[in-house]
Short mmCIF file of N, CA, C and O in Angstrom, two decimals:
data_model
loop_
_atom_site.label_atom_id
_atom_site.label_comp_id
_atom_site.label_asym_id
_atom_site.label_seq_id
_atom_site.Cartn_x
_atom_site.Cartn_y
_atom_site.Cartn_z
N MET A 1 16.29 21.36 16.19
CA MET A 1 16.47 20.03 15.76
C MET A 1 15.49 19.45 15.06
O MET A 1 14.17 19.67 15.06
N ALA A 2 15.90 18.70 13.87
CA ALA A 2 14.85 18.50 12.91
C ALA A 2 13.98 17.27 13.41
O ALA A 2 14.73 16.27 14.23
N GLU A 3 12.86 16.98 13.22
CA GLU A 3 12.01 15.91 13.71
C GLU A 3 12.47 14.52 12.73
O GLU A 3 12.49 14.73 11.62
N MET A 4 12.40 13.37 13.51
CA MET A 4 12.68 12.18 12.73
C MET A 4 11.60 11.82 12.08
O MET A 4 10.23 11.85 12.56
N THR A 5 11.75 11.02 11.08
CA THR A 5 10.62 10.47 10.18
C THR A 5 10.25 9.15 11.12
O THR A 5 11.11 8.75 11.83
N ALA A 6 9.18 8.68 10.76
CA ALA A 6 8.75 7.30 11.29
C ALA A 6 9.54 6.18 10.99
O ALA A 6 10.15 5.32 11.86
N LEU A 7 10.18 6.22 9.63
CA LEU A 7 11.34 5.24 9.36
C LEU A 7 12.44 5.61 10.08
O LEU A 7 13.02 4.50 10.70
N GLU A 8 12.80 6.63 10.39
CA GLU A 8 14.19 7.05 11.10
C GLU A 8 13.93 6.43 12.68
O GLU A 8 14.82 5.95 13.17
N THR A 9 12.82 6.84 12.95
CA THR A 9 12.55 6.42 14.50
C THR A 9 12.57 4.89 14.81
O THR A 9 13.19 4.25 15.64
N MET A 10 11.80 4.18 13.71
CA MET A 10 12.12 2.78 13.70
C MET A 10 13.37 2.16 13.82
O MET A 10 13.65 1.12 14.29
N MET A 11 14.22 2.69 12.94
CA MET A 11 15.54 2.25 12.69
C MET A 11 16.47 2.65 13.84
O MET A 11 17.19 1.73 14.44
N GLU A 12 15.83 3.72 14.44
CA GLU A 12 16.50 4.23 15.83
C GLU A 12 16.31 3.03 17.09
O GLU A 12 17.02 2.87 17.82
N MET A 13 15.08 2.58 16.92
CA MET A 13 14.56 1.53 17.89
C MET A 13 15.23 0.19 17.63
O MET A 13 15.04 -0.66 18.57
N GLY A 14 16.08 0.16 16.66
CA GLY A 14 16.69 -1.08 16.37
C GLY A 14 16.30 -2.10 15.18
O GLY A 14 16.65 -3.09 14.84
N PHE A 15 15.13 -1.50 14.66
CA PHE A 15 14.59 -2.35 13.45
C PHE A 15 15.40 -2.08 12.17
O PHE A 15 15.90 -1.02 11.98
N SER A 16 15.45 -3.15 11.28
CA SER A 16 16.31 -2.92 10.09
C SER A 16 15.53 -2.21 9.35
O SER A 16 14.11 -2.10 9.27
N ARG A 17 16.17 -1.59 8.37
CA ARG A 17 15.60 -0.65 7.26
C ARG A 17 14.51 -1.36 6.55
O ARG A 17 13.45 -0.83 6.38
N ASN A 18 14.67 -2.53 5.98
CA ASN A 18 13.86 -3.61 5.20
C ASN A 18 12.51 -3.79 6.22
O ASN A 18 11.41 -3.49 5.68
N ARG A 19 12.83 -3.98 7.43
CA ARG A 19 11.61 -4.50 8.27
C ARG A 19 10.78 -3.33 8.65
O ARG A 19 9.56 -3.09 8.50
N ALA A 20 11.42 -2.05 8.72
CA ALA A 20 10.76 -0.84 9.15
C ALA A 20 10.02 -0.33 7.80
O ALA A 20 8.79 0.12 7.93
N GLU A 21 10.69 -0.40 6.72
CA GLU A 21 9.94 0.37 5.20
C GLU A 21 8.58 -0.76 5.03
O GLU A 21 7.58 -0.28 4.79
N LYS A 22 8.90 -1.98 5.29
CA LYS A 22 7.87 -2.85 4.95
C LYS A 22 6.66 -2.75 5.97
O LYS A 22 5.51 -2.65 5.52
N ALA A 23 6.76 -2.50 7.30
CA ALA A 23 5.78 -2.55 8.32
C ALA A 23 5.09 -1.12 8.03
O ALA A 23 3.87 -1.14 8.09
N LEU A 24 5.86 -0.12 7.83
CA LEU A 24 5.12 1.22 7.63
C LEU A 24 4.38 1.22 6.44
O LEU A 24 3.21 1.54 6.61
N ALA A 25 4.92 0.64 5.26
CA ALA A 25 4.17 0.65 4.09
C ALA A 25 2.75 -0.24 4.20
O ALA A 25 1.62 -0.03 3.84
N LEU A 26 3.15 -1.58 4.47
CA LEU A 26 1.79 -2.44 4.65
C LEU A 26 1.00 -2.19 6.01
O LEU A 26 -0.13 -2.73 5.81
N SER A 27 1.37 -1.28 6.59
CA SER A 27 0.20 -0.94 7.88
C SER A 27 -0.44 0.17 7.33
O SER A 27 -1.15 0.99 8.13
N GLY A 28 -0.12 0.69 6.39
CA GLY A 28 -0.91 1.94 5.59
C GLY A 28 -0.30 3.40 6.13
O GLY A 28 -0.98 4.16 6.01
N HIS A 29 1.02 3.24 6.45
CA HIS A 29 1.63 4.44 7.20
C HIS A 29 0.91 5.11 8.21
O HIS A 29 0.43 6.54 7.88
N GLN A 30 0.18 4.46 8.98
CA GLN A 30 -0.65 4.85 10.13
C GLN A 30 0.06 5.17 11.37
O GLN A 30 -0.55 5.39 12.27
N GLY A 31 1.52 5.35 11.26
CA GLY A 31 2.13 5.59 12.34
C GLY A 31 3.07 4.19 12.88
O GLY A 31 2.90 3.11 12.53
N ILE A 32 3.82 4.53 13.92
CA ILE A 32 4.89 3.52 14.44
C ILE A 32 4.05 2.53 15.02
O ILE A 32 4.49 1.38 14.99
N GLU A 33 3.10 2.83 15.89
CA GLU A 33 2.43 1.90 16.63
C GLU A 33 1.91 0.83 15.70
O GLU A 33 2.04 -0.38 16.15
N LYS A 34 1.04 1.30 14.75
CA LYS A 34 0.42 0.21 13.60
C LYS A 34 1.59 -0.48 12.89
O LYS A 34 1.34 -1.68 12.80
N ALA A 35 2.61 0.19 12.84
CA ALA A 35 3.78 -0.59 12.02
C ALA A 35 4.37 -1.72 12.87
O ALA A 35 4.59 -2.82 12.55
N MET A 36 4.41 -1.53 14.21
CA MET A 36 4.95 -2.59 15.13
C MET A 36 3.96 -3.46 15.50
O MET A 36 4.42 -4.56 15.47
N ASP A 37 2.56 -3.04 15.40
CA ASP A 37 1.48 -4.25 15.43
C ASP A 37 1.77 -5.25 14.24
O ASP A 37 1.67 -6.32 14.39
N TRP A 38 1.90 -4.46 13.13
CA TRP A 38 1.94 -5.34 11.73
C TRP A 38 3.13 -6.38 11.96
O TRP A 38 3.06 -7.50 11.57
N LEU A 39 4.22 -5.77 12.52
CA LEU A 39 5.60 -6.52 12.55
C LEU A 39 5.29 -7.74 13.76
O LEU A 39 5.84 -8.90 13.29
N ILE A 40 4.51 -7.46 14.66
CA ILE A 40 4.32 -8.50 15.47
C ILE A 40 3.58 -9.71 14.87
O ILE A 40 3.60 -10.73 14.98
N GLU A 41 2.48 -9.18 14.09
CA GLU A 41 1.58 -10.09 13.36
C GLU A 41 2.32 -10.92 12.38
O GLU A 41 1.86 -11.85 12.08
N HIS A 42 3.33 -10.40 11.92
CA HIS A 42 4.09 -11.27 10.79
C HIS A 42 5.68 -11.51 11.04
O HIS A 42 6.33 -11.41 10.20
N GLU A 43 5.62 -11.50 12.25
CA GLU A 43 7.30 -11.81 12.73
C GLU A 43 7.73 -13.30 12.22
O GLU A 43 8.80 -13.40 12.31
N ASP A 44 6.70 -14.21 11.94
CA ASP A 44 7.22 -15.46 11.31
C ASP A 44 7.26 -15.52 9.91
O ASP A 44 7.26 -16.45 9.36
N ASP A 45 6.93 -14.58 9.16
CA ASP A 45 6.83 -14.47 7.84
C ASP A 45 8.39 -14.61 7.22
O ASP A 45 9.20 -13.99 7.51
N PRO A 46 8.45 -15.71 6.22
CA PRO A 46 9.82 -15.73 6.04
C PRO A 46 10.51 -15.02 5.03
O PRO A 46 11.79 -14.78 4.92
N ASN A 47 9.80 -13.95 4.57
CA ASN A 47 10.21 -12.75 3.60
C ASN A 47 10.25 -11.51 4.18
O ASN A 47 10.44 -10.51 3.78
N LEU A 48 10.17 -11.40 5.71
CA LEU A 48 10.08 -10.41 6.59
C LEU A 48 11.26 -9.65 6.16
O LEU A 48 11.01 -8.23 6.31
N ASP A 49 12.59 -10.15 6.09
CA ASP A 49 13.51 -9.18 6.01
C ASP A 49 14.00 -8.86 4.49
O ASP A 49 15.05 -8.09 4.37
N GLU A 50 13.20 -9.25 3.53
CA GLU A 50 13.37 -8.78 2.07
C GLU A 50 13.06 -7.64 1.95
O GLU A 50 12.23 -7.00 2.71
N PRO A 51 13.73 -6.74 1.05
CA PRO A 51 13.19 -5.03 0.76
C PRO A 51 12.01 -5.25 0.50
O PRO A 51 11.35 -5.97 -0.43
N TYR A 52 11.15 -4.07 0.79
CA TYR A 52 9.85 -3.87 0.47
C TYR A 52 9.81 -3.31 -1.19
O TYR A 52 10.57 -2.52 -1.39
N VAL A 53 9.15 -3.89 -1.79
CA VAL A 53 8.73 -3.71 -3.13
C VAL A 53 7.39 -3.25 -3.28
O VAL A 53 6.50 -4.20 -3.29
N ALA A 54 7.00 -2.01 -3.63
CA ALA A 54 5.64 -1.64 -3.95
C ALA A 54 5.10 -2.33 -5.30
O ALA A 54 5.89 -2.52 -6.18
N SER A 55 3.96 -2.85 -5.16
CA SER A 55 3.19 -3.28 -6.37
C SER A 55 3.41 -2.32 -7.37
O SER A 55 3.29 -1.06 -7.22
N GLN A 56 3.33 -2.81 -8.81
CA GLN A 56 3.47 -1.68 -9.79
C GLN A 56 2.21 -0.70 -9.68
O GLN A 56 1.07 -1.29 -9.47
N GLY A 57 2.45 0.68 -9.84
CA GLY A 57 1.48 1.43 -9.77
C GLY A 57 1.05 1.86 -8.42
O GLY A 57 0.69 2.95 -8.03
N ASP A 58 1.57 1.21 -7.32
CA ASP A 58 1.47 1.56 -6.00
C ASP A 58 2.57 2.77 -5.54
O ASP A 58 3.63 2.44 -6.11
N VAL A 59 2.48 3.45 -4.67
CA VAL A 59 3.27 4.43 -4.24
C VAL A 59 3.74 4.20 -2.73
O VAL A 59 2.93 4.07 -1.98
N LEU A 60 5.00 4.04 -2.42
CA LEU A 60 5.29 3.84 -0.97
C LEU A 60 4.67 4.90 -0.15
O LEU A 60 4.65 5.92 -0.54
N GLY A 61 3.74 4.35 0.79
CA GLY A 61 3.21 5.41 1.77
C GLY A 61 1.54 5.22 1.30
O GLY A 61 0.76 5.69 2.14
N SER A 62 1.30 4.68 0.25
CA SER A 62 -0.27 4.44 0.11
C SER A 62 -0.55 2.94 0.58
O SER A 62 0.37 2.18 0.55
N THR A 63 -1.85 2.65 0.71
CA THR A 63 -2.26 1.43 1.23
C THR A 63 -2.02 0.33 0.12
O THR A 63 -2.28 0.66 -1.17
N GLU A 64 -1.38 -0.90 0.28
CA GLU A 64 -1.24 -1.86 -0.38
C GLU A 64 -2.41 -2.30 -1.03
O GLU A 64 -3.23 -2.86 -0.38
N LYS A 65 -2.54 -2.30 -2.51
CA LYS A 65 -3.77 -2.55 -3.01
C LYS A 65 -3.99 -4.30 -2.94
O LYS A 65 -5.06 -4.70 -2.68
N SER A 66 -2.99 -4.95 -2.98
CA SER A 66 -3.08 -6.46 -2.82
C SER A 66 -3.67 -6.75 -1.50
O SER A 66 -4.47 -7.82 -1.42
N GLU A 67 -3.57 -6.09 -0.49
CA GLU A 67 -4.06 -6.48 0.62
C GLU A 67 -5.50 -5.81 0.88
O GLU A 67 -6.21 -6.46 1.86
N ILE A 68 -5.74 -4.89 0.16
CA ILE A 68 -7.01 -4.37 0.45
C ILE A 68 -8.06 -5.16 -0.38
O ILE A 68 -9.04 -5.69 -0.15
N GLY A 69 -7.55 -5.59 -1.64
CA GLY A 69 -8.39 -6.48 -2.41
C GLY A 69 -9.16 -5.54 -3.45
O GLY A 69 -9.65 -4.70 -3.21
N ALA A 70 -9.09 -6.16 -4.63
CA ALA A 70 -9.76 -5.25 -5.82
C ALA A 70 -11.49 -5.17 -5.45
O ALA A 70 -11.88 -4.04 -5.87
N ALA A 71 -11.93 -5.93 -4.72
CA ALA A 71 -13.46 -5.76 -4.38
C ALA A 71 -13.72 -4.41 -3.56
O ALA A 71 -14.81 -3.96 -3.58
N GLU A 72 -12.69 -4.12 -2.72
CA GLU A 72 -12.93 -2.84 -1.90
C GLU A 72 -12.24 -1.57 -2.41
O GLU A 72 -12.19 -0.57 -1.85
N MET A 73 -11.98 -1.52 -3.61
CA MET A 73 -11.50 -0.48 -4.48
C MET A 73 -12.60 0.52 -4.49
O MET A 73 -13.87 0.26 -4.66
N THR A 74 -12.21 1.98 -4.00
CA THR A 74 -13.35 2.96 -4.01
C THR A 74 -13.83 3.23 -5.49
O THR A 74 -13.15 2.71 -6.58
N PHE A 75 -14.94 3.66 -5.48
CA PHE A 75 -15.62 4.15 -6.62
C PHE A 75 -14.48 5.16 -7.55
O PHE A 75 -14.56 4.89 -8.66
N GLU A 76 -14.16 5.97 -6.90
CA GLU A 76 -13.14 7.05 -7.47
C GLU A 76 -11.99 6.19 -8.13
O GLU A 76 -11.44 6.52 -9.14
N GLU A 77 -11.35 5.26 -7.52
CA GLU A 77 -10.28 4.56 -8.05
C GLU A 77 -10.60 3.80 -9.19
O GLU A 77 -9.93 3.74 -10.07
N ASN A 78 -11.61 3.20 -8.99
CA ASN A 78 -12.38 2.33 -10.16
C ASN A 78 -12.29 3.04 -11.32
O ASN A 78 -12.22 2.94 -12.49
N SER A 79 -13.14 4.35 -11.22
CA SER A 79 -13.54 5.20 -12.35
C SER A 79 -12.18 5.88 -12.83
O SER A 79 -12.17 5.79 -14.11
N ASN A 80 -11.25 6.25 -12.17
CA ASN A 80 -10.02 6.67 -12.78
C ASN A 80 -9.37 5.44 -13.35
O ASN A 80 -8.72 5.66 -14.61
N GLN A 81 -9.20 4.29 -12.99
CA GLN A 81 -8.84 3.13 -13.77
C GLN A 81 -9.47 2.84 -15.04
O GLN A 81 -8.74 2.74 -16.04
N ILE A 82 -10.88 2.98 -15.03
CA ILE A 82 -11.54 2.80 -16.29
C ILE A 82 -11.16 4.05 -17.23
O ILE A 82 -10.87 3.80 -18.40
N ARG A 83 -11.24 5.20 -16.75
CA ARG A 83 -10.92 6.35 -17.75
C ARG A 83 -9.61 6.27 -18.25
O ARG A 83 -9.37 6.63 -19.47
N GLN A 84 -8.50 5.83 -17.55
CA GLN A 84 -7.11 5.69 -18.04
C GLN A 84 -6.91 4.47 -18.76
O GLN A 84 -5.80 4.35 -19.63
N ASP A 85 -7.77 3.54 -18.94
CA ASP A 85 -7.64 2.36 -19.76
C ASP A 85 -7.64 2.70 -21.31
O ASP A 85 -8.86 2.79 -21.81
N PRO A 86 -6.66 2.48 -21.97
CA PRO A 86 -6.66 3.01 -23.52
C PRO A 86 -7.28 1.77 -24.37
O PRO A 86 -7.73 2.16 -25.38
N ALA A 87 -7.70 0.62 -23.81
CA ALA A 87 -8.11 -0.57 -24.51
C ALA A 87 -9.48 -0.56 -24.66
O ALA A 87 -10.22 -0.97 -25.53
N LEU A 88 -10.10 0.34 -23.68
CA LEU A 88 -11.55 0.49 -23.78
C LEU A 88 -12.22 1.55 -24.63
O LEU A 88 -11.59 2.68 -24.64
N CYS A 89 -13.19 1.53 -25.39
CA CYS A 89 -13.75 2.39 -26.23
C CYS A 89 -14.70 3.16 -25.48
O CYS A 89 -14.90 2.82 -24.25
N GLU A 90 -15.07 4.51 -25.82
CA GLU A 90 -15.82 5.27 -25.19
C GLU A 90 -17.04 4.63 -24.48
O GLU A 90 -17.55 4.85 -23.33
N GLU A 91 -17.82 3.77 -25.48
CA GLU A 91 -19.10 3.25 -25.01
C GLU A 91 -18.88 2.31 -23.73
O GLU A 91 -19.46 1.91 -22.85
N GLU A 92 -17.68 1.56 -23.82
CA GLU A 92 -17.28 0.49 -22.82
C GLU A 92 -17.09 1.01 -21.66
O GLU A 92 -17.53 0.74 -20.44
N LYS A 93 -16.28 2.33 -21.76
CA LYS A 93 -16.09 3.06 -20.62
C LYS A 93 -17.26 3.75 -19.79
O LYS A 93 -17.39 3.48 -18.57
N LYS A 94 -18.20 4.12 -20.60
CA LYS A 94 -19.52 4.60 -20.10
C LYS A 94 -20.30 3.55 -19.41
O LYS A 94 -20.85 3.70 -18.32
N GLU A 95 -20.24 2.11 -19.86
CA GLU A 95 -20.95 1.25 -19.37
C GLU A 95 -20.40 0.71 -18.26
O GLU A 95 -21.10 0.51 -17.11
N GLN A 96 -19.10 0.62 -18.05
CA GLN A 96 -18.40 0.34 -16.87
C GLN A 96 -18.47 1.28 -15.71
O GLN A 96 -18.57 1.02 -14.55
N LEU A 97 -18.67 2.52 -15.96
CA LEU A 97 -18.86 3.65 -15.16
C LEU A 97 -20.28 3.58 -14.61
O LEU A 97 -20.56 3.92 -13.34
N ARG A 98 -21.19 3.08 -15.16
CA ARG A 98 -22.48 2.96 -14.81
C ARG A 98 -22.70 1.80 -13.81
O ARG A 98 -23.53 1.83 -12.97
N ARG A 99 -21.90 0.99 -13.79
CA ARG A 99 -21.97 -0.26 -12.85
C ARG A 99 -21.54 0.18 -11.49
O ARG A 99 -21.14 0.94 -10.94
#
């Protein structure tokens, strides 16, 4: 018998697909217990039952950048973002990487 995914398990427990997807994604896909904790903390959110929409560039299953905050972006993420920005000339990229 195939093992159920966390999403399937939460839906089997009676949570709607929207709530389960949102809780899993916004708790960083750290398991059902963390997702349920997130749901308890956000049970009064007016948009709780709205479908989960990842921020542009985010992937379902990765930590939500808006919740982490730009200040906590890792050096590697920051470096990758700078390298991929076509608007920056090479000197600007080097300067930003030095920071």
